XYZ file of N, CA, C and O in Angstrom:
332
model
N 0.968 -1.146 -0.127
C -0.132 -0.075 0.096
C 0.707 1.136 -0.107
O 2.049 0.986 0.018
N 0.227 2.354 -0.176
C 1.013 3.724 -0.290
C 0.944 4.272 1.242
O -0.140 4.338 1.835
N 2.119 4.857 1.483
C 2.394 5.363 2.602
C 3.326 6.951 2.344
O 3.907 6.929 1.111
N 3.330 7.957 3.312
C 3.992 9.445 3.289
C 5.001 8.984 4.195
O 4.729 8.411 5.437
N 6.201 9.318 4.051
C 7.332 9.261 4.925
C 7.882 10.787 5.035
O 8.062 11.514 4.055
N 8.322 11.029 6.118
C 8.983 12.514 6.580
C 10.292 12.049 6.840
O 10.458 11.316 7.523
N 11.395 12.820 6.507
C 13.051 12.439 6.516
C 13.301 13.424 7.392
O 12.943 14.559 7.589
N 14.620 12.792 8.077
C 15.184 13.631 9.145
C 16.459 14.367 7.794
O 16.894 13.765 7.103
N 16.773 15.667 8.469
C 18.124 15.902 7.998
C 17.828 16.843 6.600
O 16.689 17.009 6.435
N 18.512 17.358 5.885
C 18.740 18.086 4.846
C 18.561 17.367 3.466
O 18.474 17.821 2.342
N 19.024 15.987 3.457
C 19.105 15.446 2.449
C 18.110 14.609 1.690
O 17.079 14.294 2.794
N 17.198 14.932 0.518
C 16.197 14.817 -0.056
C 16.062 13.196 -0.427
O 17.005 12.648 -0.825
N 14.841 12.519 -0.083
C 14.652 11.376 -0.513
C 14.352 11.222 -1.946
O 14.135 12.562 -2.556
N 14.786 10.327 -2.365
C 14.668 10.079 -4.122
C 13.900 8.683 -4.456
O 13.839 7.821 -3.785
N 13.287 8.992 -5.443
C 12.646 7.706 -6.351
C 13.194 6.673 -6.378
O 14.385 6.658 -6.671
N 13.095 5.335 -6.075
C 13.294 4.068 -6.161
C 14.361 3.882 -5.025
O 14.843 2.774 -5.190
N 14.488 4.580 -3.921
C 15.082 4.498 -3.058
C 14.544 2.974 -1.881
O 13.201 3.035 -1.936
N 15.285 2.273 -1.496
C 14.535 1.122 -0.716
C 14.256 1.725 0.597
O 15.001 2.428 1.341
N 12.936 0.950 1.011
C 12.430 1.416 2.278
C 12.628 0.417 3.075
O 12.293 -0.928 2.709
N 13.472 0.495 4.385
C 13.786 -0.466 5.164
C 12.987 -0.455 6.896
O 12.844 0.834 6.999
N 12.629 -1.297 7.274
C 12.520 -1.548 8.671
C 13.220 -2.792 9.511
O 13.450 -3.620 8.980
N 14.122 -2.002 10.348
C 14.873 -2.929 11.035
C 16.070 -3.631 10.040
O 16.083 -5.016 10.024
N 16.447 -2.746 9.156
C 17.312 -3.345 8.004
C 16.843 -4.645 7.102
O 17.587 -5.315 6.684
N 15.685 -4.619 7.019
C 14.720 -5.485 6.073
C 13.973 -4.731 5.330
O 13.067 -3.610 5.392
N 14.119 -5.045 3.825
C 13.477 -4.350 2.600
C 12.089 -4.437 2.781
O 11.570 -5.716 2.713
N 11.349 -3.246 2.790
C 9.536 -3.473 2.808
C 9.159 -2.819 1.668
O 7.944 -2.954 1.789
N 9.923 -2.306 1.004
C 9.146 -1.159 -0.411
C 10.143 -0.535 -0.727
O 11.495 -0.474 -0.542
N 9.745 0.527 -1.864
C 10.511 1.213 -2.394
C 9.676 2.655 -2.483
O 8.548 3.086 -2.478
N 10.492 3.807 -2.706
C 10.102 5.244 -2.741
C 9.641 5.480 -4.178
O 10.198 4.993 -5.312
N 8.466 6.061 -4.554
C 7.850 6.191 -5.640
C 8.206 7.675 -6.194
O 8.278 7.953 -7.380
N 8.275 8.568 -5.107
C 8.685 9.809 -5.591
C 9.335 10.545 -4.183
O 8.600 10.321 -2.968
N 9.994 11.408 -4.083
C 10.409 12.150 -3.077
C 11.329 13.458 -3.162
O 11.599 13.528 -4.423
N 11.215 14.261 -2.551
C 12.175 15.779 -2.976
C 12.024 16.492 -1.298
O 11.665 15.891 -0.304
N 12.818 17.629 -1.033
C 12.969 18.378 -0.288
C 11.954 19.198 -0.365
O 11.395 19.751 -1.171
N 11.076 19.285 1.013
C 10.009 20.410 1.140
C 10.427 21.601 1.878
O 10.754 21.725 3.041
N 10.740 22.821 0.784
C 10.678 24.075 1.549
C 9.742 24.330 2.605
O 10.194 25.268 3.604
N 8.510 24.120 2.722
C 7.689 24.621 3.615
C 7.830 23.747 4.932
O 7.645 24.476 5.949
N 8.048 22.643 4.958
C 7.982 21.947 6.135
C 9.562 21.367 6.573
O 9.901 21.337 7.527
N 10.794 22.171 5.637
C 12.050 22.027 5.932
C 12.493 20.581 6.139
O 13.230 20.526 7.265
N 12.069 19.754 5.374
C 12.554 18.091 5.587
C 12.145 17.687 4.390
O 11.592 18.155 3.530
N 12.882 16.410 4.333
C 12.553 15.620 2.963
C 11.030 14.865 3.140
O 10.672 14.756 4.307
N 10.257 14.700 2.374
C 9.139 13.884 2.066
C 8.876 13.038 0.850
O 9.900 13.615 -0.097
N 8.430 11.886 1.184
C 8.296 10.850 -0.154
C 6.854 10.363 -0.125
O 6.547 10.200 1.083
N 6.612 9.655 -0.913
C 5.676 8.598 -1.312
C 6.449 7.377 -1.269
O 7.132 7.306 -2.165
N 5.585 6.289 -0.735
C 6.463 4.681 -0.926
C 5.256 3.816 -1.206
O 4.319 3.811 -0.492
N 5.665 2.879 -1.798
C 4.552 1.451 -1.912
C 5.504 0.642 -1.057
O 6.830 0.167 -1.089
N 4.628 0.075 0.252
C 5.349 -0.890 0.982
C 4.341 -1.831 1.457
O 3.473 -1.849 1.351
N 4.794 -2.864 2.299
C 4.256 -4.062 2.786
C 3.356 -3.502 3.435
O 3.378 -2.532 4.095
N 1.881 -4.124 3.777
C 1.054 -3.815 4.559
C 1.384 -3.927 6.160
O 0.521 -2.995 6.714
N 2.457 -4.312 6.257
C 2.780 -4.196 7.948
C 3.304 -3.021 8.431
O 3.361 -2.824 9.631
N 3.600 -2.235 7.602
C 4.082 -0.604 7.818
C 2.764 0.304 7.896
O 2.091 0.290 7.001
N 2.844 0.705 8.792
C 1.780 1.756 9.208
C 2.219 3.045 10.048
O 3.045 3.319 10.121
N 1.202 4.154 9.974
C 1.578 5.357 10.606
C 2.379 5.414 11.728
O 1.799 4.627 12.618
N 3.028 5.987 12.083
C 4.009 6.109 13.046
C 5.264 5.262 13.092
O 6.347 5.540 13.932
N 5.361 4.577 11.975
C 6.459 3.569 12.059
C 7.844 4.241 11.647
O 7.789 5.198 10.935
N 9.006 3.894 12.414
C 10.377 4.504 11.826
C 10.801 3.468 10.931
O 10.682 2.329 10.902
N 11.211 4.346 9.792
C 11.738 3.586 8.543
C 13.167 4.186 8.370
O 13.502 5.387 8.959
N 14.034 3.272 7.405
C 15.355 4.006 7.144
C 15.044 3.986 5.355
O 14.463 2.709 4.676
N 15.605 4.875 4.531
C 15.589 4.904 3.493
C 17.043 4.902 2.849
O 17.843 5.748 3.388
N 17.075 3.962 1.668
C 18.729 3.726 1.639
C 18.558 4.436 0.033
O 18.408 4.222 -1.048
N 19.260 5.832 0.118
C 19.358 6.934 -0.971
C 20.773 6.711 -1.320
O 21.545 7.263 -0.692
N 21.127 5.893 -2.576
C 22.393 5.653 -2.984
C 23.288 5.085 -1.885
O 22.946 4.173 -1.524
N 24.409 6.061 -1.542
C 25.092 5.312 -0.540
C 24.937 5.803 0.928
O 25.686 5.574 1.927
N 23.831 6.471 0.877
C 23.303 7.059 2.201
C 21.867 6.550 2.731
O 21.289 6.093 1.946
N 21.989 6.636 4.001
C 20.804 6.045 4.770
C 20.021 7.456 5.561
O 20.620 8.380 6.272
N 18.633 7.701 4.900
C 17.940 8.724 5.983
C 16.920 8.048 6.848
O 16.059 7.017 6.205
N 16.891 8.645 8.061
C 15.803 8.267 8.802
C 14.627 8.633 8.685
O 14.746 10.129 8.485
N 13.187 8.237 8.813
C 12.356 8.878 8.560
C 11.084 8.088 9.264
O 11.316 7.164 10.183
N 9.854 8.911 9.381
C 8.474 8.351 9.816
C 7.600 8.444 9.168
O 7.244 9.198 8.160
N 6.861 7.155 8.786
C 5.546 7.282 8.228
C 4.296 8.210 8.698
O 4.101 8.134 10.043
N 3.778 8.904 7.851
C 2.943 9.986 8.422
C 1.563 10.088 7.659
O 1.578 9.482 6.393
N 0.479 10.651 8.237
C -0.574 10.638 7.251
C -0.540 11.842 5.776
O -0.189 12.791 6.433
N -1.473 11.494 5.157
C -1.589 12.566 3.873
C -2.611 13.692 4.654
O -3.452 13.167 5.343
N -2.435 14.916 4.194
C -1.503 15.574 3.465
C -0.427 15.833 4.459
O -0.676 16.051 5.327
N 0.747 16.050 3.513
C 1.972 16.513 4.362
C 1.524 18.052 5.114
O 2.225 18.291 6.310
N 0.888 18.846 4.528
C 0.770 20.021 4.921
C -0.794 20.238 5.203
O -1.405 20.315 4.229
N -0.935 20.656 6.446
C -2.499 20.773 6.671
C -3.304 22.328 6.395
O -2.559 23.219 6.870
N -4.381 22.397 5.897
C -4.720 23.855 5.640
C -4.869 24.417 7.113
O -5.226 23.904 7.944
N -4.496 25.696 7.240
C -4.521 26.625 8.641
C -3.286 25.925 9.450
O -3.215 26.548 10.660
N -2.435 25.280 8.805
C -1.125 24.837 9.933
C -0.353 26.003 9.904
O 0.635 25.862 10.781
N -0.392 27.316 9.497
C 0.257 28.364 9.550
C 1.436 28.402 8.274
O 2.208 29.218 8.208
N 1.599 27.234 7.405
C 2.740 27.354 6.506
C 2.019 27.824 5.281
O 0.819 27.951 5.114
N 2.785 28.845 4.924
C 2.263 29.618 3.691
C 2.756 28.844 2.371
O 3.624 28.554 2.291
């Protein structure tokens, strides 16, 4: 199923990055980039059904690993103060 992921740090997630939970591959990123509004990386991914909101994940982006969290859509909510 499809999930949304917010990553830590300034490195953006990229399409085709492997999504891992406890060093086990559970899916892949379909799209990802840096969000200037949220000031973090955001990604959409297709993963196993066992991955749910609030789960901590790791994205393997080329030779780097990005820590992230599965979050609900939309990334930015109306009235959140973000312009």
